[in-house]
Each structure stands twice: as structure tokens, then as C-alpha cells.
Tab-separated table of C-alpha atoms in Angstrom:
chain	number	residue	atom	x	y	z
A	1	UNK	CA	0.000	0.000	0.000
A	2	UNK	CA	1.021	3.324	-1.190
A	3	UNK	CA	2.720	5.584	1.761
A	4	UNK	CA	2.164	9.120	1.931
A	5	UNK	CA	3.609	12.120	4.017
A	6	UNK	CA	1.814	15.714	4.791
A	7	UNK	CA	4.231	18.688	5.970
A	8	UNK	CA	2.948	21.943	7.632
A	9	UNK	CA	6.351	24.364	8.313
A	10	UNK	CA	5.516	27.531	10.377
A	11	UNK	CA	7.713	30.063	12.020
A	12	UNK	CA	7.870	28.128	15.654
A	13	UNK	CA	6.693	24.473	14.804
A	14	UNK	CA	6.814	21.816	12.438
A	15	UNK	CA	3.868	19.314	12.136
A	16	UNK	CA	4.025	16.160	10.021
A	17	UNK	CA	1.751	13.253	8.997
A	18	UNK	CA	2.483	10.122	7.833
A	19	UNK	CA	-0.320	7.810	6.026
A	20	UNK	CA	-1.767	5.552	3.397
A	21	UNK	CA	-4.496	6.402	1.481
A	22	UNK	CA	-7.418	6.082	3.965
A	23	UNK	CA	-5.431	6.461	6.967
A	24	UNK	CA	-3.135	8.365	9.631
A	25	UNK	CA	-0.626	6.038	10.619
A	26	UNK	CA	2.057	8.496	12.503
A	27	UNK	CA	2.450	12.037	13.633
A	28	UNK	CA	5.049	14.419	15.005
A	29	UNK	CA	6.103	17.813	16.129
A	30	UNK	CA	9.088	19.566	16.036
A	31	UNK	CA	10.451	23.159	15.936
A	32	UNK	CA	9.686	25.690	13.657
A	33	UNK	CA	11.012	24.834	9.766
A	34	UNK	CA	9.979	28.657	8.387
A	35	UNK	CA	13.674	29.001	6.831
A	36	UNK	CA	13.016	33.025	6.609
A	37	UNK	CA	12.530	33.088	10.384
A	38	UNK	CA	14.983	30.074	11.835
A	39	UNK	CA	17.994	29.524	8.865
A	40	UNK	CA	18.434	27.022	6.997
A	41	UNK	CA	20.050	24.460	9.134
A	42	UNK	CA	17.369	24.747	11.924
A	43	UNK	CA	14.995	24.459	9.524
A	44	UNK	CA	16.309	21.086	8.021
A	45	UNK	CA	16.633	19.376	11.577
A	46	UNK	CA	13.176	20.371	12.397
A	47	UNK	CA	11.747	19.163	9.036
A	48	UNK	CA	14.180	16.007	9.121
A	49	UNK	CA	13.125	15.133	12.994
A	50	UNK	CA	9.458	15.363	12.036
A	51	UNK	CA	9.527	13.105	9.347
A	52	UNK	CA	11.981	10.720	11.218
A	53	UNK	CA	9.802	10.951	14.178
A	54	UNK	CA	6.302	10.462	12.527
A	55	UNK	CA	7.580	7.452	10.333
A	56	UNK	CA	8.689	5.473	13.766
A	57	UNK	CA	5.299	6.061	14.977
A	58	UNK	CA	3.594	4.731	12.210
A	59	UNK	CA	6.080	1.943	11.902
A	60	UNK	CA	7.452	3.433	7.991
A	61	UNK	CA	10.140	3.208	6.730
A	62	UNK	CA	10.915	6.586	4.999
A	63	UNK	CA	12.331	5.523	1.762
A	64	UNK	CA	8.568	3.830	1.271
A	65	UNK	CA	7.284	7.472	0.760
A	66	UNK	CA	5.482	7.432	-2.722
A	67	UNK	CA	4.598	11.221	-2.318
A	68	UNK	CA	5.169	14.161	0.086
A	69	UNK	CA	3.784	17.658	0.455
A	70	UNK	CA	5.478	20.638	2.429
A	71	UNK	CA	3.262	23.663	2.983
A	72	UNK	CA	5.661	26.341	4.432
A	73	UNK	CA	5.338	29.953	5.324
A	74	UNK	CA	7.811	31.675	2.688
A	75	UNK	CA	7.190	29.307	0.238
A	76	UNK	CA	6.557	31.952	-2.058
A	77	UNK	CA	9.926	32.393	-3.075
A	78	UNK	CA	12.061	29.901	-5.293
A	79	UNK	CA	15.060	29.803	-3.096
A	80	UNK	CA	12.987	28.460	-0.239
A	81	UNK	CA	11.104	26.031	-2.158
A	82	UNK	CA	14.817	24.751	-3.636
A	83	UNK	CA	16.112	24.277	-0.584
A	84	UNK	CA	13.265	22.718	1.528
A	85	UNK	CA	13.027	20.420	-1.418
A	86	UNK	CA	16.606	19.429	-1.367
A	87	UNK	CA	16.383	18.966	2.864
A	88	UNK	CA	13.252	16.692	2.389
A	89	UNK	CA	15.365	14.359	-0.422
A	90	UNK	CA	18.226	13.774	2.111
A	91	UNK	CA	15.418	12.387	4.471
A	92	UNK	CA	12.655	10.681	2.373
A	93	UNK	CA	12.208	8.789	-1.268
A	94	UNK	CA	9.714	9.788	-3.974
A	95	UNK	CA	8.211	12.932	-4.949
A	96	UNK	CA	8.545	16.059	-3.059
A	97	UNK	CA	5.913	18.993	-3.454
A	98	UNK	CA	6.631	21.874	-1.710
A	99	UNK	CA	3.700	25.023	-1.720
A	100	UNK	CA	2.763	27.895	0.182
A	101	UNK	CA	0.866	26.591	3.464
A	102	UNK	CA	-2.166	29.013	2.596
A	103	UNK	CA	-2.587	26.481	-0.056
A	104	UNK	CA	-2.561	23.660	1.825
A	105	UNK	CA	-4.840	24.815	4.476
A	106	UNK	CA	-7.490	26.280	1.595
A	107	UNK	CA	-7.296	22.680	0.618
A	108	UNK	CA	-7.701	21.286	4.449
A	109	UNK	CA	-10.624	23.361	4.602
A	110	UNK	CA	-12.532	23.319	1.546
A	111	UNK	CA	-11.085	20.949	-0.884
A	112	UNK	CA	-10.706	21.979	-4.335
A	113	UNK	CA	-14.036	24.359	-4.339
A	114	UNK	CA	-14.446	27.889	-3.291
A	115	UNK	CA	-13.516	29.484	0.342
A	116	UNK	CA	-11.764	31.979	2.303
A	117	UNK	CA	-8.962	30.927	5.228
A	118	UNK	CA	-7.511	33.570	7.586
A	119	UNK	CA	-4.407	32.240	9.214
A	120	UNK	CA	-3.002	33.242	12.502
A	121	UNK	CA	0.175	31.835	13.723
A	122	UNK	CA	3.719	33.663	14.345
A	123	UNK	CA	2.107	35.446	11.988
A	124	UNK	CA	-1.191	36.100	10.184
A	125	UNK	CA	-2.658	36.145	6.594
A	126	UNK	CA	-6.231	35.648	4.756
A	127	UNK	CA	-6.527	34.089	1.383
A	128	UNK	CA	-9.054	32.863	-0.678
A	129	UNK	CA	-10.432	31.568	-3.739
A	130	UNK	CA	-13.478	31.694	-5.913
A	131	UNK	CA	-15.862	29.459	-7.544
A	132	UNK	CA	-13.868	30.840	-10.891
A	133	UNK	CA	-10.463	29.573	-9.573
A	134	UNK	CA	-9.412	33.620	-8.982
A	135	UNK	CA	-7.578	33.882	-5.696
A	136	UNK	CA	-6.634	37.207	-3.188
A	137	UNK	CA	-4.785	37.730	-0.252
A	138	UNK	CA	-4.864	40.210	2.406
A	139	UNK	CA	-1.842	40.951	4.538
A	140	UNK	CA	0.775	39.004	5.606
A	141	UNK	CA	3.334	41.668	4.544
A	142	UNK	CA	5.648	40.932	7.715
A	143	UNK	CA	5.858	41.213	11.455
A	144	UNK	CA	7.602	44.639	11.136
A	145	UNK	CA	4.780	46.264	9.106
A	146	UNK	CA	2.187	43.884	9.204
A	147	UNK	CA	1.167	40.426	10.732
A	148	UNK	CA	-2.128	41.898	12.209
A	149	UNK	CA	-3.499	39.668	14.611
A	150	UNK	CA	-0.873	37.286	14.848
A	151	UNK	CA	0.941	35.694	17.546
A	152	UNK	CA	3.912	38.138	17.117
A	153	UNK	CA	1.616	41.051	16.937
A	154	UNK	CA	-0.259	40.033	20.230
A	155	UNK	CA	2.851	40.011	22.112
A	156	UNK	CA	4.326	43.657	20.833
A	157	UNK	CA	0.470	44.721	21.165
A	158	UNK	CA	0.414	43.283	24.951
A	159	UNK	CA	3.545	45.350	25.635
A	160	UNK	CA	2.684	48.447	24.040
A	161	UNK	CA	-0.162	48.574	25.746
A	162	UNK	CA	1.336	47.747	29.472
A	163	UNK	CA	3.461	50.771	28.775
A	164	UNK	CA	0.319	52.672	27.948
A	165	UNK	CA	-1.633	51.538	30.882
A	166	UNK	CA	1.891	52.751	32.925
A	167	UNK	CA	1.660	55.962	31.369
A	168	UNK	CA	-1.780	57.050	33.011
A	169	UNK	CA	-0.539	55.531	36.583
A	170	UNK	CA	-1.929	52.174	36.320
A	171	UNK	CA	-0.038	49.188	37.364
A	172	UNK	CA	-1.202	46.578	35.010
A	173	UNK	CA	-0.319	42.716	36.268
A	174	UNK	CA	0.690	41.479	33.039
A	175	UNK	CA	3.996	43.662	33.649
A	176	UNK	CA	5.294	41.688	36.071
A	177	UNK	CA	4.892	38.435	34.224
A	178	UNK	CA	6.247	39.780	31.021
A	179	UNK	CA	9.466	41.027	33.278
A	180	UNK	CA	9.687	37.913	34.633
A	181	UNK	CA	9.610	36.192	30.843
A	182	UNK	CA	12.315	38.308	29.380
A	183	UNK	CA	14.262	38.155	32.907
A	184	UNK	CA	14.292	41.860	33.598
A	185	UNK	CA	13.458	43.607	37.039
A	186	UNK	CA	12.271	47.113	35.806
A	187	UNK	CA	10.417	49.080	33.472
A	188	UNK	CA	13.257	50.908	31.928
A	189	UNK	CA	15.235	47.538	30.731
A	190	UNK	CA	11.516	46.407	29.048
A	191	UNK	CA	11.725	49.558	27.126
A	192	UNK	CA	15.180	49.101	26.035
A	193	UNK	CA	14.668	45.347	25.481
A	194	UNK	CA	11.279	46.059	23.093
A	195	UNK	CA	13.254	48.082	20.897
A	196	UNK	CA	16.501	46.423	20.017
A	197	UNK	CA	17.577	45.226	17.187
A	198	UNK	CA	16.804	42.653	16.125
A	199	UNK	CA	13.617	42.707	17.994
A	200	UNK	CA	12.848	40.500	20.678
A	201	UNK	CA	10.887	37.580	20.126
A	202	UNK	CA	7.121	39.146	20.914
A	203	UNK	CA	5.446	35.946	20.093
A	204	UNK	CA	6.761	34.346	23.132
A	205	UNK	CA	4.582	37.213	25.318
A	206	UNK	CA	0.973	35.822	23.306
A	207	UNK	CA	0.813	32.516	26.148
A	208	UNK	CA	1.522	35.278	29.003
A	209	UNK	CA	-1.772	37.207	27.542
A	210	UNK	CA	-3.559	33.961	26.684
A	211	UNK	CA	-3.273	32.988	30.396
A	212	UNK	CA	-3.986	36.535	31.326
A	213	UNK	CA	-7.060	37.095	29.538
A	214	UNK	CA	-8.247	33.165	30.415
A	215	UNK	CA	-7.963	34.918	34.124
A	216	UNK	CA	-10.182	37.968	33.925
A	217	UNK	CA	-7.247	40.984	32.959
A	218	UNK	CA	-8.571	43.493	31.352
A	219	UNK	CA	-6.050	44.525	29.852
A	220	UNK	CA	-5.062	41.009	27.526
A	221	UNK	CA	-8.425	40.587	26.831
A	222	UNK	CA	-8.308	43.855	25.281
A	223	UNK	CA	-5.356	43.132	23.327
A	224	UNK	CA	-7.191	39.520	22.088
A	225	UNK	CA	-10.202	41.449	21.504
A	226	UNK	CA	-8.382	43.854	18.951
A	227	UNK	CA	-6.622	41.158	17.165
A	228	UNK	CA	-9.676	39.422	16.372
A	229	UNK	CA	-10.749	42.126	15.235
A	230	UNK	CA	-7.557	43.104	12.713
A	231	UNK	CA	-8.163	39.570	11.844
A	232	UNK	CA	-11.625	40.236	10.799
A	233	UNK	CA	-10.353	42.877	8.444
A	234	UNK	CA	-7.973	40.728	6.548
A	235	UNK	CA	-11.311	38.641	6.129
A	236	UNK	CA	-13.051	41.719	4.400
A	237	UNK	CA	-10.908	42.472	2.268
A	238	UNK	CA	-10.674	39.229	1.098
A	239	UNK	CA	-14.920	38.536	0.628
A	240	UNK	CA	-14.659	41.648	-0.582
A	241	UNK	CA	-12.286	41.338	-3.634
A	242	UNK	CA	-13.912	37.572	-4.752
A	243	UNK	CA	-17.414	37.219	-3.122
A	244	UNK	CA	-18.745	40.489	-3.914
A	245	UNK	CA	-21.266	39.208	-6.476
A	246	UNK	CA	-23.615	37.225	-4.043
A	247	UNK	CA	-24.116	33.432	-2.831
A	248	UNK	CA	-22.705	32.026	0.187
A	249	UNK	CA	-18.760	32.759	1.707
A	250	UNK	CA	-17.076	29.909	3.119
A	251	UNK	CA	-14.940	30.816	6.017
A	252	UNK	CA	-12.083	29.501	7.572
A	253	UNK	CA	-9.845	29.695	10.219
A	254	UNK	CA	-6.343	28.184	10.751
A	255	UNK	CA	-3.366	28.593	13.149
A	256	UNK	CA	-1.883	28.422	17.066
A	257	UNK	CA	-3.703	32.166	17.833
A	258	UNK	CA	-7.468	30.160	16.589
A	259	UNK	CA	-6.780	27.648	17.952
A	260	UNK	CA	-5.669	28.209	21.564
A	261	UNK	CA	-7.905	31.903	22.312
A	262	UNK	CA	-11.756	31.370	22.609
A	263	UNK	CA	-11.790	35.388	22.741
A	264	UNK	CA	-10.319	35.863	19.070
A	265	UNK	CA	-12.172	33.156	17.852
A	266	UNK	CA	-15.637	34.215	18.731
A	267	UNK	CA	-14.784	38.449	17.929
A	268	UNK	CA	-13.374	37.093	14.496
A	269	UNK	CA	-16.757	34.984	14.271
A	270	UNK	CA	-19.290	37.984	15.005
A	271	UNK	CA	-17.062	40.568	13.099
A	272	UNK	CA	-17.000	38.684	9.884
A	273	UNK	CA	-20.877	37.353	10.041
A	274	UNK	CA	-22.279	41.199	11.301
A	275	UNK	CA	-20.602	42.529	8.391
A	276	UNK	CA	-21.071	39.121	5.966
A	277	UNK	CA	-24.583	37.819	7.190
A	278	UNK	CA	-24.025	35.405	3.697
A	279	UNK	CA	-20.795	34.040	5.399
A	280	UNK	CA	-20.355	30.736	6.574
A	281	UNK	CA	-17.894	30.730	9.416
A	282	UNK	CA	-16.875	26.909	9.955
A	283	UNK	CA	-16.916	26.533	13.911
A	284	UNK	CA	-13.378	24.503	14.493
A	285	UNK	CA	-9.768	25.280	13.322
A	286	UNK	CA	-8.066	24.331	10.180
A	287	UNK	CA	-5.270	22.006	10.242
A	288	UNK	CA	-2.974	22.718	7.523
A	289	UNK	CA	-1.140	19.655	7.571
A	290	UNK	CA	-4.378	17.579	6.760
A	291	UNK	CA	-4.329	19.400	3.656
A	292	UNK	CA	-0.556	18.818	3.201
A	293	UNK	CA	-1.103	15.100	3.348
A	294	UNK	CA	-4.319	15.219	1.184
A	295	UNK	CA	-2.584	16.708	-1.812
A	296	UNK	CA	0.533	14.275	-1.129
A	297	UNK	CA	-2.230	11.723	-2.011
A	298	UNK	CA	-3.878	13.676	-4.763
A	299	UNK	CA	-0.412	13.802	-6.308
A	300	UNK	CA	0.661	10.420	-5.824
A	301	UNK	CA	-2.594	9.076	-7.163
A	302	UNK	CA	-2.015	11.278	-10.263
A	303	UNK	CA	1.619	9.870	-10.311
């Protein structure tokens, strides 16, 4: 039986799975594989320990893989697909697709036909495509100038807005964990720490502000609040540009910021369907590597 392997590469983690054609036989998870964000050499342990790790599980012998799909962040660009493709050869036998992961998690989500995905990991993106085959994206630009919503943008959000809350005499609690994080004692050093550069890793501040807001602070559920809300916007624009003529708009939503806050899952929901009362806003969160494995099979059946 024919042995196929799904790949979805983000900027902090690395899921793989490992199947035949009906079903899962091994999964795995390992650091992030984005090669923009880590390098290359991070990237090709992570992507090599994943696949390594998910064939023990499922008992497969790597070589045996008749098809495999990457979807990675960055995949945009030549020189990442080239050199993902080239890490995944080392590691695994037969044919090696790699794609952008918004196209693997439109195809988690809705197959081949018609929809609209907003992703929100490290960072944050919303693509679609119409019953014509015409796609659109909306942001995604970047953590420096865009990212809206994102896990990144949470945590530079969270701290932009504890100095705020400073500056009219408030002492908000989620200073003191954030401190604590970053190993600092005072306000001054957070300051000088936010704005180095390179930047400091914000994302690592979202789980801080996830706990936060799962605790009552008014303060990170503000932040969560707004980036449902940019989130919601990347939506528009997206409906806007393909599902303007009428009919229903299949919505999606994928990523680690989904699926772990309640809060920017449920403004994202009522944002998108006040606005969008023709929207469809499918209730769980997108996988992408379900989709990665799905087209592994799709290609290996067309093999």
C-alpha cells in the first residue's frame, strides 16, 4: 500500500503526517522549519526530525514514501522552495511537493471548491479563492509592518499597551509576568529590550496574555479582543475582492492564535458574520497539515 507524508512548516513548529491512502498512521512535532525566520540548518533538523519521528510512529520506513507535500510559510519564493526540497530528499524517497501553506490549508478546509482561510500563527494572513479559480490575499506583509493579529503582533500589542496603561498611573499585572519572561526587574530595561535590534521575540509574550485574559485581565483581553478584530479585516478584504457578487462565503480559520484563544475566535466569528450575514464561518480550526497530506495523495494518485 502506497505511503504518503503531509508537511505543515511555520515560524515556531513543524507538524508532520504520515499515512496511506485512507489512513493516519504516525504524527510528530518539532520546531519551527519557516527558513526566513529560523535559517536554513534549523529548519532542516526540524523538518528532518518530524519526518523521522512520525515514520517510527507509524512503523514506515521513509524511503517507502510514494509522495510528500510541504506547505511552508515563505514558500513563495524559489530559493525556499529549492532548498526545503533538497532537505526533504536527504530524508525521504519519492516525490517532493513543496507550496505555500495558505494552499494547503485552503485545501484542508474546503477541498478543491471555493472558500476563504484567515491564518493566525507567528504570523497572520487571509486568502481565498473563488468558484472561478481567482484567488486574493490580504496581509501578511511581515511582522515589522504587518502580521495583524498574529501571535507576534499580540505580544508587541500586549507590551505596548502595558506601557500605555503605565503611562496614566496604572499598574497593570501582566507587567510583572512579562518582566519575569524576558528576565528583567524594571520598566526601563523592558523599554530598552522592546526596541533592540533585532527585535525580541514578541510571540513568546501571546501565552503570558492567553493565560492573562483566560484569568479575567482586562487589559489582555483587550489586546485579544483587537486582534480578532484586525483579523476580521484581513477577512473583508478578502470577501470583498472575490465574493462580492452574491451566494454564500465559506470561512475559515487556521493557526496556534485560533486555535488556543476562545476570545479571538468568537470576535473574528461575530465581526465577519455582522458585516457578511451570507458568510459561513466553519466553527473549528483548520489544520494545515491535513491538507498537506491530502494533496501528497492527490499527487501520488495522479503519479
Amino acid at each position: 500500500m502506497a505511503i504518503y507524508l503531509g508537511i505543515d512548516g511555520g515560524g515556531t513548529k513543524t507538524t508532520c503526517l504520515v499515512g496511506n491512502e485512507h489512513s493516519i498512521l504516525g504524527t510528530a512535532t518539532s520546531g519551527g522549519s519557516n527558513v526566513t525566520r529560523v535559517g536554513e540548518a534549523r529548519a532542516r533538523d526540524a523538518l528532518h526530525a518530524a519526518v523521522c519521528e512520525a515514520c517510527a510512529a507509524g512503523k514506515v520506513d521513509p524511503a517507502q514514501i510514494k509522495s510528500a507535500c510541504v506547505g511552508l510559510s515563505g514558500a513563495g519564493r524559489a530559493e525556499v522552495r529549492d532548498a526545503v526540497a533538497r532537505m526533504m530528499a536527504d530524508v525521504i524517497g519519492g516525490r517532493v511537493q513543496v507550496i505555500s501553506d495558505l494552499e494547503t490549508t485552503l485545501e484542508a478546509a474546503f477541498g478543491g471548491g471555493p472558500g476563504m482561510i484567515t491564518i493566525a500563527g507567528t504570523g497572520s494572513i487571509a486568502y481565498g479563492r473563488d468558484a472561478r479559480g481567482q484567488t486574493a490575499r490580504s496581509g501578511g506583509w511581515g511582522w515589522a509592518i504587518s502580521d495583524e493579529g498574529s501571535g507576534q503582533w499580540v505580544g508587541r500589542r500586549a507590551v505596548s499597551a502595558v506601557l500605555g496603561a503605565k503611562d496614566v498611573g496604572e499598574d497593570p499585572p501582566l507587567l510583572e509576568t512579562i518582566l519575569k519572561l524576558w528576565k528583567l526587574t524594571m520598566l526601563d530595561e523592558l523599554v530598552r529590550s522592546a526596541n533592540v535590534s533585532p527585535p525580541p521575540d514578541f510571540s513568546s509574550v501571546f501565552p503570558l496574555v492567553l493565560a492573562a485574559g483566560e484569568a479575567g485581565d482586562r487589559l489582555a483581553l483587550g489586546v485579544l479582543n483587537e486582534a480578532g478584530i484586525e483579523l476580521a479585516a484581513l477577512a473583508r478584504n478578502v470577501i470583498r475582492r472575490l465574493f462580492a457578487g452574491g451566494g454564500s462565503v465559506p470561512v475559515a480559520m487556521s493557526g496556534g492564535v485560533f486555535r488556543q484563544s476562545e476570545v479571538v475566535r468568537k470576535v473574528f466569528y461575530n465581526a465577519v458574520v455582522a458585516e457578511f450575514p451570507r458568510a459561513t464561518v466553519r466553527p473549528d480550526v483548520v489544520e494545515a497539515v491535513q491538507g498537506a497530506l491530502a494533496l501528497a495523495r492527490k499527487a501520488g494518485a495522479s503519479a
